[in-house]
XYZ file of C-alpha atoms in Angstrom:
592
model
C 3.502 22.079 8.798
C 6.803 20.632 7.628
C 7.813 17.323 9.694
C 10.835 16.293 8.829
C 11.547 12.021 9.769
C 14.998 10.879 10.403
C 14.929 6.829 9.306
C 12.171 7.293 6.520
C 12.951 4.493 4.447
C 12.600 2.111 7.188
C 8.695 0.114 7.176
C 7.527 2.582 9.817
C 9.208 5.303 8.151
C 7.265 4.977 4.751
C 4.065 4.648 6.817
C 4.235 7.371 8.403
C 5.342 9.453 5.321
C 2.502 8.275 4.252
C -0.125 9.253 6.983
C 1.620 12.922 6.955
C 1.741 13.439 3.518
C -2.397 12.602 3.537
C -2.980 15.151 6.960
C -1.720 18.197 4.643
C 1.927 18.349 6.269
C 5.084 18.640 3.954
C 7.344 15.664 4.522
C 10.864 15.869 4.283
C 12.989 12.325 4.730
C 16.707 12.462 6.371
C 18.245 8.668 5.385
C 21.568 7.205 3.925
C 19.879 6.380 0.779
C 16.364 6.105 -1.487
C 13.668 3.448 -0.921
C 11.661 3.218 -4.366
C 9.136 2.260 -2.070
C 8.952 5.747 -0.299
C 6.530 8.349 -2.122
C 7.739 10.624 -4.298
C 5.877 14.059 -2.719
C 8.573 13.312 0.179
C 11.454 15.571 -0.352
C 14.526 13.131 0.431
C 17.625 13.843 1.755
C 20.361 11.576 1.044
C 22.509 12.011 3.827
C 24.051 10.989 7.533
C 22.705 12.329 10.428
C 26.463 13.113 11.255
C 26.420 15.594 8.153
C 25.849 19.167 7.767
C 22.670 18.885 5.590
C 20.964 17.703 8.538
C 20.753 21.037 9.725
C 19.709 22.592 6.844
C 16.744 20.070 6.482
C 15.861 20.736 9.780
C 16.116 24.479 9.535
C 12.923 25.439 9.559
C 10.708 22.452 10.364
C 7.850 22.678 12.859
C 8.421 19.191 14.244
C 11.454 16.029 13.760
C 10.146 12.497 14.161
C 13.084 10.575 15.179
C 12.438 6.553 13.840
C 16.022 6.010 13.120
C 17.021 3.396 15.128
C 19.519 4.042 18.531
C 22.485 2.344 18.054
C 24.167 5.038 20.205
C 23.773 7.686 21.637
C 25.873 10.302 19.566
C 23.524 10.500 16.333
C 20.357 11.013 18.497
C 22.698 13.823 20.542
C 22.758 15.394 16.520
C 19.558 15.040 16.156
C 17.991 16.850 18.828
C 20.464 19.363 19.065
C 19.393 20.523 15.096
C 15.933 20.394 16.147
C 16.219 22.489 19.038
C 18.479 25.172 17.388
C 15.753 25.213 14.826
C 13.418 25.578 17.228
C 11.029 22.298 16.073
C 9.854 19.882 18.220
C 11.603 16.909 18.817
C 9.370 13.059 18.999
C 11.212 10.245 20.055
C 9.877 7.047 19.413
C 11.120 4.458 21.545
C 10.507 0.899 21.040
C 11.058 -1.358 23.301
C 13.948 -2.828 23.604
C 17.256 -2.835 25.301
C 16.549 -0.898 28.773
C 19.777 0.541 29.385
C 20.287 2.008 26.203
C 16.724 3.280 25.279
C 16.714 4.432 28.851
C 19.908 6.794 28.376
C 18.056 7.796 25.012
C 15.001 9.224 26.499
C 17.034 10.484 29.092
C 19.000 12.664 26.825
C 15.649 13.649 24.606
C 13.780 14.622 28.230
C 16.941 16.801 29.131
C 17.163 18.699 25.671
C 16.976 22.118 25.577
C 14.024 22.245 23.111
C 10.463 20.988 23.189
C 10.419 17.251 23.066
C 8.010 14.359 23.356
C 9.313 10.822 24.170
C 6.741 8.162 23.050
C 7.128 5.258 24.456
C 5.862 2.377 22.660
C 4.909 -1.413 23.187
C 6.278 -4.440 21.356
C 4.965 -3.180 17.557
C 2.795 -5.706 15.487
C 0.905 -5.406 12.290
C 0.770 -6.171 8.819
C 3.977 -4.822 7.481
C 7.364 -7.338 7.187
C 8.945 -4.621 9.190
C 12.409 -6.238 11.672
C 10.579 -4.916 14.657
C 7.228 -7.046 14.237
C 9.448 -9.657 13.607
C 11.082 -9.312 16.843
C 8.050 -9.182 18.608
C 6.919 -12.348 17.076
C 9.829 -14.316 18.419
C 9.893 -12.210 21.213
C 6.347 -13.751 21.765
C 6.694 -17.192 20.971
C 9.881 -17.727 23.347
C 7.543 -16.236 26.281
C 7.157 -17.944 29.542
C 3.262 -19.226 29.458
C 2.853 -16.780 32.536
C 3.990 -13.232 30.605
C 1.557 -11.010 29.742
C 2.915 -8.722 26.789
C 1.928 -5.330 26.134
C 1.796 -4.699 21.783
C 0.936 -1.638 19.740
C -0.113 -2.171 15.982
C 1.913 -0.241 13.346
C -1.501 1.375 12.048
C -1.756 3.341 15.653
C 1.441 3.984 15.783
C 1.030 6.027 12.859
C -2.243 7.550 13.383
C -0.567 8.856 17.133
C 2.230 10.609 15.075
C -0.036 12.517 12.898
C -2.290 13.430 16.563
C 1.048 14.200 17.971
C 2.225 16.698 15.251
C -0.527 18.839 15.638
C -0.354 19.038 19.533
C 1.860 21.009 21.208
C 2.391 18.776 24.452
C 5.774 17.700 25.416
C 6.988 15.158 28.008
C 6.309 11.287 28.181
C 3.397 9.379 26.846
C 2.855 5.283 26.852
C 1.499 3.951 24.015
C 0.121 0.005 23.795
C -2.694 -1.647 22.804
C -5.373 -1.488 25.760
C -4.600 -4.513 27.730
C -1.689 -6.766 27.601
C -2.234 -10.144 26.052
C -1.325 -13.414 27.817
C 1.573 -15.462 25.625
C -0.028 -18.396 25.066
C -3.214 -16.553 23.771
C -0.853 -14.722 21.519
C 0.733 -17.861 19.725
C -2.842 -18.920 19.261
C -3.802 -15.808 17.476
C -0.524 -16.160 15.236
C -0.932 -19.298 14.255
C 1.759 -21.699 12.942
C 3.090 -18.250 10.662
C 6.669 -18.586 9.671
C 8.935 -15.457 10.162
C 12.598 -15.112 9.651
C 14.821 -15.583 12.611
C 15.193 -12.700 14.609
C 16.384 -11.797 18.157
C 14.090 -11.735 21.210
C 13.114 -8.186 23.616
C 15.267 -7.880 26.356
C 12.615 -6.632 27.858
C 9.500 -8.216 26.736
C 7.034 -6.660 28.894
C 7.965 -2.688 29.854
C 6.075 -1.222 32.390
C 3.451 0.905 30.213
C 0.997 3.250 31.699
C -1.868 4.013 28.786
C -4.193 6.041 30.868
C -2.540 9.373 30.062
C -2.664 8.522 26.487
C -6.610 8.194 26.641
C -7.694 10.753 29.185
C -4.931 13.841 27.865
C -4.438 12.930 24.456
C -8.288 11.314 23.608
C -6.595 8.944 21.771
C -7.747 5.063 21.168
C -6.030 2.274 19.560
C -8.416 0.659 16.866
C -6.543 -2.482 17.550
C -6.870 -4.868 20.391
C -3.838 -6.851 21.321
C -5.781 -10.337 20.567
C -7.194 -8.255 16.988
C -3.603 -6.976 16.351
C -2.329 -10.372 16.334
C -4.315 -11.746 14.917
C -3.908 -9.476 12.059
C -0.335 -10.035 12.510
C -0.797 -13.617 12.222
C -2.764 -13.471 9.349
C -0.567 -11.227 6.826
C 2.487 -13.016 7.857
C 0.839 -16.612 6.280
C 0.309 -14.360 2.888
C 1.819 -12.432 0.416
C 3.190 -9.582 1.959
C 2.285 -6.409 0.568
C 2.692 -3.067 1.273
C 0.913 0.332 -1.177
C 3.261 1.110 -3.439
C 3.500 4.939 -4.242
C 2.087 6.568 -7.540
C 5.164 7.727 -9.772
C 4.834 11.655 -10.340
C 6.202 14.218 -12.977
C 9.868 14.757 -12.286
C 10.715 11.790 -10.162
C 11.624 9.647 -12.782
C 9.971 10.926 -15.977
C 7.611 13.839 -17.340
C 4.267 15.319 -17.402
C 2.623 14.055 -20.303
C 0.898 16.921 -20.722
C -0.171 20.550 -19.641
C -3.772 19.979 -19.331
C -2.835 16.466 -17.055
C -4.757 15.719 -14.043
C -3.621 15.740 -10.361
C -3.377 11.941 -9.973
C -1.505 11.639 -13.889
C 1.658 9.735 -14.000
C 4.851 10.486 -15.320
C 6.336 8.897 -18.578
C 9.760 7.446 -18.821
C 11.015 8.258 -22.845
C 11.957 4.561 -23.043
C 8.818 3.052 -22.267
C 6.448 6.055 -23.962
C 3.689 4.014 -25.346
C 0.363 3.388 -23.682
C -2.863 1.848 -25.041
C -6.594 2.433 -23.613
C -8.170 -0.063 -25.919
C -10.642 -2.076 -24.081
C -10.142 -0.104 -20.685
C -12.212 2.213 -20.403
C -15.231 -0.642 -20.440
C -13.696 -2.466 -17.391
C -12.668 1.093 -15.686
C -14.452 4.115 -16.970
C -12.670 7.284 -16.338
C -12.052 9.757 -15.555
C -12.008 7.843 -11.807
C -12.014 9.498 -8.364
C -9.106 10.007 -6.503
C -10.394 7.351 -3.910
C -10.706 4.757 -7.112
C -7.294 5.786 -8.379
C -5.634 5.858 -4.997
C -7.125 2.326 -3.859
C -7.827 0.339 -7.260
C -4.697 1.575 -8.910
C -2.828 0.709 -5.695
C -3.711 -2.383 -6.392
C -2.859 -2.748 -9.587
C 0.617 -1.843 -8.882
C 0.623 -4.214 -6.299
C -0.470 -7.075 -8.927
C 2.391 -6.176 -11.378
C 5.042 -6.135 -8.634
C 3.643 -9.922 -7.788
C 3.668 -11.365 -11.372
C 7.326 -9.321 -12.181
C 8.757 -11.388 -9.444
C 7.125 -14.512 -10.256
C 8.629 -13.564 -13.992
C 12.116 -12.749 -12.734
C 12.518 -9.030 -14.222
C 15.480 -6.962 -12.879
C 16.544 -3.872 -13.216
C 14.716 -1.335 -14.895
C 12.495 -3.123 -17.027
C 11.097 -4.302 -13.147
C 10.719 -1.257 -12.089
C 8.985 0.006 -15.132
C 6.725 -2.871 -15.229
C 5.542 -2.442 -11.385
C 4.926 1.234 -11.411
C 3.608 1.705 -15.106
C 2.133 -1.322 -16.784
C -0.559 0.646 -15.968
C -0.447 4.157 -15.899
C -2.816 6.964 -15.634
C -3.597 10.322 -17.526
C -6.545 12.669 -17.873
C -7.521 9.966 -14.587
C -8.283 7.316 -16.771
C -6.437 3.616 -17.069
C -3.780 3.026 -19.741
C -2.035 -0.020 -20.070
C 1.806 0.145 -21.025
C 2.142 -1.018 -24.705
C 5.999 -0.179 -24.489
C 6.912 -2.168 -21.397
C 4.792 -4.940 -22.278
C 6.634 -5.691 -25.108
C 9.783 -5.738 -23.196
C 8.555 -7.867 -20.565
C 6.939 -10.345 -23.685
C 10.685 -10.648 -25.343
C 12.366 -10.863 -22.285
C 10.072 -13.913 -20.459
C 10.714 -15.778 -24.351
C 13.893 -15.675 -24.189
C 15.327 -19.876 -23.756
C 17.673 -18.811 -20.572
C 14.866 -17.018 -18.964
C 12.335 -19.371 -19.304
C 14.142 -21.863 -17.803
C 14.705 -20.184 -14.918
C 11.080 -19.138 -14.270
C 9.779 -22.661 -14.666
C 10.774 -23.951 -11.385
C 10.434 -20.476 -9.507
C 6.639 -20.497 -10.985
C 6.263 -23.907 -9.900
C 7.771 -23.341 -5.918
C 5.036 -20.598 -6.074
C 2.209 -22.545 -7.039
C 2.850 -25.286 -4.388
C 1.724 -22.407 -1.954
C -0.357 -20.297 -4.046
C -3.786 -22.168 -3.014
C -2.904 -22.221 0.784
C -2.723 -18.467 0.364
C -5.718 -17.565 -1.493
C -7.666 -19.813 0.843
C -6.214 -18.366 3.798
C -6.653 -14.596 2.339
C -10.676 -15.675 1.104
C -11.058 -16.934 5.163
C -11.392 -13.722 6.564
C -14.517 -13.210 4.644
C -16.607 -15.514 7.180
C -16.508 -12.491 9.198
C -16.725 -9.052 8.633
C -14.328 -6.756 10.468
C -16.556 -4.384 11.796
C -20.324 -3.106 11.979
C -19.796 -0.070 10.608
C -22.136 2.113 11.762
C -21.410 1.504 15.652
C -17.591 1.508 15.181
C -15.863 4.000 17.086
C -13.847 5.971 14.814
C -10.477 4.668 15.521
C -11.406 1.252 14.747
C -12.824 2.209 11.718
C -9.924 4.489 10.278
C -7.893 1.290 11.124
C -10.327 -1.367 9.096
C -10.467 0.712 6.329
C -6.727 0.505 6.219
C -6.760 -2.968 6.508
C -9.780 -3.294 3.584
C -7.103 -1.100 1.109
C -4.386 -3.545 2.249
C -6.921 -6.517 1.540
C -8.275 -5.593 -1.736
C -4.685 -5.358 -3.012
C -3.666 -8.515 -1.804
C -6.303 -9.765 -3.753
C -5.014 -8.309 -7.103
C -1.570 -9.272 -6.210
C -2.394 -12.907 -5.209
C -4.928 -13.089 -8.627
C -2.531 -11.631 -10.808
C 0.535 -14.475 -9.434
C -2.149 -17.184 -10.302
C -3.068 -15.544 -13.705
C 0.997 -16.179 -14.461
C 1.224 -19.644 -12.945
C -1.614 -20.842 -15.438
C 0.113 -18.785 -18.314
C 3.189 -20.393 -17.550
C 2.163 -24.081 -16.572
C 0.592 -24.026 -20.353
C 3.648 -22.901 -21.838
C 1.738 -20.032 -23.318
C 3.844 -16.833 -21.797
C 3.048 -14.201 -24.495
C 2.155 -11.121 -24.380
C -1.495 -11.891 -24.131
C -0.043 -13.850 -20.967
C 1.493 -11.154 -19.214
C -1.885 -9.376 -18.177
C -1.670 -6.027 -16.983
C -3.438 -6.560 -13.244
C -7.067 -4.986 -14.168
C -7.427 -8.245 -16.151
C -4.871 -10.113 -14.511
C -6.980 -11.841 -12.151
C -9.687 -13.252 -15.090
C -8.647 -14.911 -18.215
C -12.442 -16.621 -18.862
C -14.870 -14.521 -20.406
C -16.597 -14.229 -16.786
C -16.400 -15.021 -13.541
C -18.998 -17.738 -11.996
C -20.797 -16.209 -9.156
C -19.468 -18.370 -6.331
C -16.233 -16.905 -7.569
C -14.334 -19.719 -9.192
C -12.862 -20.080 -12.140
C -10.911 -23.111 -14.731
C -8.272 -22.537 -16.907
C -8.753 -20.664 -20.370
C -10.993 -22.136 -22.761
C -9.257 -23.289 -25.418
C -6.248 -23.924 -23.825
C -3.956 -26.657 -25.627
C -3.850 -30.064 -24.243
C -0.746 -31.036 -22.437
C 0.329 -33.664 -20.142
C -1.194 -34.103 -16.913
C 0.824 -32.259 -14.581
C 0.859 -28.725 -16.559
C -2.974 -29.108 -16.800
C -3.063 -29.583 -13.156
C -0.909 -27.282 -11.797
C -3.014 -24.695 -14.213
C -6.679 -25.461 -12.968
C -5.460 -25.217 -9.467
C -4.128 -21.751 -10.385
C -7.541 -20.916 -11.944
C -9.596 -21.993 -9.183
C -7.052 -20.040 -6.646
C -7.111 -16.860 -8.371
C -10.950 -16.941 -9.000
C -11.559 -17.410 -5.204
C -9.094 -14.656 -4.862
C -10.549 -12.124 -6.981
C -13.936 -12.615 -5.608
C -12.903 -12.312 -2.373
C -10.693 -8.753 -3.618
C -14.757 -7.697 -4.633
C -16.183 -8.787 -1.558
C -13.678 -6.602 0.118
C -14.448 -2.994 -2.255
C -17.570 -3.320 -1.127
C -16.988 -3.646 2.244
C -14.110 -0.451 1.888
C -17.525 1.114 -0.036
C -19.885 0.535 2.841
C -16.964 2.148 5.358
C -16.206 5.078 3.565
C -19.610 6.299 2.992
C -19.776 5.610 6.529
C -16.231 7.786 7.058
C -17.961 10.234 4.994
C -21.272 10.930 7.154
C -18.950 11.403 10.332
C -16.960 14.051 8.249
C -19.939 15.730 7.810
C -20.703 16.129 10.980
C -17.420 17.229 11.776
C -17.990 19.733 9.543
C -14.571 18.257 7.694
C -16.555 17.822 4.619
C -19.893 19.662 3.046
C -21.378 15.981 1.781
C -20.760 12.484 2.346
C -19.838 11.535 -1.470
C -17.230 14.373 -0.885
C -14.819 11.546 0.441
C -14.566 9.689 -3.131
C -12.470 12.903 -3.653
C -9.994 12.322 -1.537
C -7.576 9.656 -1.158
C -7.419 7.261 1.879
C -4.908 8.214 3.880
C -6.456 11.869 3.552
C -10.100 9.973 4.469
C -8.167 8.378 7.597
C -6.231 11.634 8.627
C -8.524 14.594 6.927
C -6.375 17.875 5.848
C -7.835 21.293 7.547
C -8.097 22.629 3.583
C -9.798 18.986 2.731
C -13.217 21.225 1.004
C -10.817 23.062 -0.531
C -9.430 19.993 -1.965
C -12.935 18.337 -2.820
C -13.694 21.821 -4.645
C -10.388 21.704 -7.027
C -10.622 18.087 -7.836
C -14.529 17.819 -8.295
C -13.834 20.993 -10.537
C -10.847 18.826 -12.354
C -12.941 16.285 -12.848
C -15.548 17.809 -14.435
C -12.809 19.036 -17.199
C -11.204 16.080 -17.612
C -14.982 14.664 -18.505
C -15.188 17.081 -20.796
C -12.054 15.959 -23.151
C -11.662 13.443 -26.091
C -8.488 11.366 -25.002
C -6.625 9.546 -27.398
C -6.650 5.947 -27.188
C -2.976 5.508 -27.961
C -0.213 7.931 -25.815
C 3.322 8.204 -27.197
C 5.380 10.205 -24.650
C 3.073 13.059 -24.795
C -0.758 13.253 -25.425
C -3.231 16.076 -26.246
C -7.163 16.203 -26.435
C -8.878 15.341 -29.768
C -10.368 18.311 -31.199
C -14.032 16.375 -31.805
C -15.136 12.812 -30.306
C -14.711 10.581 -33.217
C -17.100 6.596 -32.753
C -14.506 4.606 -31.800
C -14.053 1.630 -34.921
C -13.137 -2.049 -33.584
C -9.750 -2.456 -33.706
C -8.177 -4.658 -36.457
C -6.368 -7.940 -34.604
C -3.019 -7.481 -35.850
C -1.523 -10.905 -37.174
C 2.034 -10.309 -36.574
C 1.383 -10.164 -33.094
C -0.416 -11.380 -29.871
C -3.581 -9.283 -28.878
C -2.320 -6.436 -26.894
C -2.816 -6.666 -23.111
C -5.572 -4.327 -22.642
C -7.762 -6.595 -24.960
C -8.267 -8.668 -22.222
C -9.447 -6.317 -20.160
C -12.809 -6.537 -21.701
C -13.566 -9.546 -20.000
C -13.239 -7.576 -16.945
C -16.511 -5.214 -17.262
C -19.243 -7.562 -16.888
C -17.991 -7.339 -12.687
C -17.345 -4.124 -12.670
C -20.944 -2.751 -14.030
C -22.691 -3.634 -11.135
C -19.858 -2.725 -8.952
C -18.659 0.886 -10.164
C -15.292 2.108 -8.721
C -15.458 4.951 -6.082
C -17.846 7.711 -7.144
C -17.379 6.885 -10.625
């Protein structure tokens, strides 16, 4: 089906994308301009809602999710006429908010003259630093200690649109967490978080009826409103984060080759070189979709972290947080080209200056949020074998979200160390596979000191850089602790697909990604077939261990000979990636 979602580039917006994209539906995006957080596969179009190519994007769509938000009247009057002249089904999300107004919008959806369905949410909470959840948080925290305040968590939020664009009902449905949750329980579960100011509900408990939504629709939240808070609470005391999308050939480079796999990335001509020297020992390819969707996910996630830490703009950002790591032929290459860049732009006098004291703000808090993120280890989120399925599509959400907090919060304490030492180098600026470990391996309680051999420097750099090392050890082992947990949850994922008949074999799910685990595609064996077939060819070829804008399979293997330390140089990133395998070869990525 092809949904087409007016707002995409909001938080919700790219969410949902997201859980589309993985059902099997085509996604097109209607918005004023890009998000280079949105994914790619979503065709975007830059435009108003007041302009003509709104009709032409809704032309033939099966269904328009509306997420803009109603600031009047008039541009939701656009909307739903171009769906119903198209003849797609028109969702309206309502939030709650100001009565009068959201009351005239539904109004106007309900009275359409094309199928519509008005969804009528509760005060949305979750993990995502989205305006709305903020809202709700204040909303929540100026509460009488008598309300009693219906939520909904972003994650079924999302999971309801996907249910909803395969159903053909129209009309009104509720949707809220099962029971409301008392206001002073709800500060408890937040904690003493700290969110930007934002303006209260008018209406902070709408009258929501949620028994429609269960008996008609057989649809359960996975979150209860004390659990979604408490979620809340918890990723709004961390480092947000939120998956960043895979590049792909033609949004911002090219294929690297015509043999490439499914999952390869796309070059950019001015940062062409990558390097698999050391990486295939920590990650040994070619990976899974599942590993490259949720370990390289992470990754990303890690070099977004240290490129703010580091102050890169621009492009060279960009670059850095989307390809310091890169894949081809499904295995891990680290980005010789942009690691260069980032190495002579961090030495530069000017610059370093300026990262000193934004390195040093973030280490103040970095150990209050790796011991924070390592807390929710005391207890595991679910018993996986007697979750009902909606709470365990939504944990293993919340385990991707997890692990890649863990890279991101590793890799930002990798950086403070480098950077408290005054060593920023290029062997410094690890690419995020390594990024969390610079010893040559990690005790088993987790923990972890500064480099050996580090130079000796006055007391304050030293400190500042064992606190880092300690922080980012407990960090990473609590990012391992958490892929096995995602492990134990999607073989579990996988045995219920079999006996949905979704999938012919449990390990079948390592070949798909997770939003397509969480939301399985009606051609998802079809899928398993083509990429278990893919797989099998890309184990079949010699890759190079150096890519320059375009690679091609060695004719015969060839023993790989140590590589000569070059002296004009630092070791290259992926050297240090060695010291990554001894934790991986117990733990192997997803069906690798």
């Amino acid at each position: 089906m092809k949904i087409v979602i007016t707002g995409v580039t909001s938080v919700i917006g790219r969410a949902a994308a997201t859980h589309l994209l993985g059902a099997g539906h085509r996604v097109t995006g209607v918005t004023q301009r890009p998000h280079p957080q949105l994914d790619p596969a979503v065709d975007l179009v830059c435009a108003g809602i007041d302009a003509p190519a709104l009709q032409d994007a809704v032309a033939d769509a099966d269904a328009v999710i509306h997420l803009a938000p109603v600031t009047d009247t008039s541009a939701l009057l656009r909307v739903a006429d171009a769906a119903a002249r198209a003849g797609a089904r028109l969702l309206f999300v309502s939030h709650a908010g100001d009565p009068e107004r959201y009351g005239r919008a539904e109004d106007l959806v309900s009275s359409s003259w094309g199928p519509t369905l008005v969804i009528r949410c509760a005060a949305l909470v979750g993990r995502r630093p989205d305006p709305l959840v903020h809202r709700t948080v204040a909303t929540l925290r100026a509460a009488g200690a008598d309300a009693a305040i219906p939520v909904l968590h972003t994650d079924d939020l999302c999971r309801f649109l996907v249910r909803s664009v395969g159903s053909h009902r129209t009309g009104t449905v509720d949707l809220a967490a099962p029971e409301p949750i008392p206001a002073p329980s709800a500060r408890r579960w937040l904690g003493p978080v700290a969110v930007r100011r934002a303006p209260v509900w008018p209406v902070a408990a709408p009258v929501l009826d949620v028994t429609a939504v269960q008996r008609d629709w057989d649809f359960d939240c996975g979150w209860t409103a004390a659990e979604a808070l408490a979620d809340t609470g918890r990723a709004l005391a961390a480092v947000p984060t939120e998956p960043l999308p895979r590049t792909r050939p033609g949004a911002d480079g090219h294929a690297a080759a015509s043999c490439a796999g499914e999952f390869d990335d796309a070059i950019d001509p001015r940062y062409a070189v990558f390097d698999a020297h050391g990486v295939t020992d920590a990650l040994p390819g070619p990976l899974t979709p599942m590993s490259l969707d949720v370990q390289c996910g992470g990754l990303r996630a890690a070099q977004r972290a240290t490129g703010e830490v580091l102050g890169l703009r621009g492009k060279l950002a960009e670059e850095w947080q989307r390809r310091g790591t890169a894949v081809f032929g499904h295995r891990v290459f680290t980005g010789r080209t942009v690691s260069d860049a980032v190495a002579a732009t961090v030495g530069r006098r000017g610059h370093r200056l300026t990262m000193l004291p934004r390195t040093l703000a973030v280490a103040r808090r970095h150990g209050r949020w790796c011991a924070d993120y390592a807390a929710g280890r005391e207890q595991r989120l679910a018993q996986w074998t007697s979750a009902p399925n909606a709470v365990l599509d939504t944990r293993i959400l919340v385990l991707r979200d997890r692990i890649q907090q863990g890279w991101a919060l590793a890799a930002v304490g990798a950086t403070i160390e480098a950077v408290a030492l005054g060593c920023v180098g290029a062997e410094h600026l690890l690419p995020p596979e390594s990024a969390a470990i610079t010893s040559t391996r990690q005790p088993a309680d987790g923990t972890a000191g500064p480099t050996p051999g580090a130079p000796q420097r006055p007391s304050w750099p030293l400190r500042v850089a064992e606190a880092a090392g300690r922080s980012r050890g407990l960090a990473w082992g609590t990012a391992v602790f958490y892929t096995d947990e995602l492990r134990e949850a999607l073989r579990e994922k996988g045995v219920r697909l079999v006996a949905r008949r979704t999938l012919a074999d449990a390990e079948d799910i390592c070949y798909l990604t997770l939003a397509e685990a969480v939301a399985p595609p009606v051609d998802a064996r079809l899928r398993v077939a083509r990429r278990r077939a893919e797989r099998e060819r890309l184990l079949a070829l010699n890759m190079p261990q150096v890519i320059d804008d375009r690679w091609w399979p060695l004719p015969d293997p060839v023993p790989e000979a140590p590589a000569e330390p070059r002296r004009d140089r630092a070791p290259e990133p992926a050297g240090v990636l060695q010291r990554v395998s001894s934790m991986w070869r117990d733990r192997p990525a997803f069906g690798t």
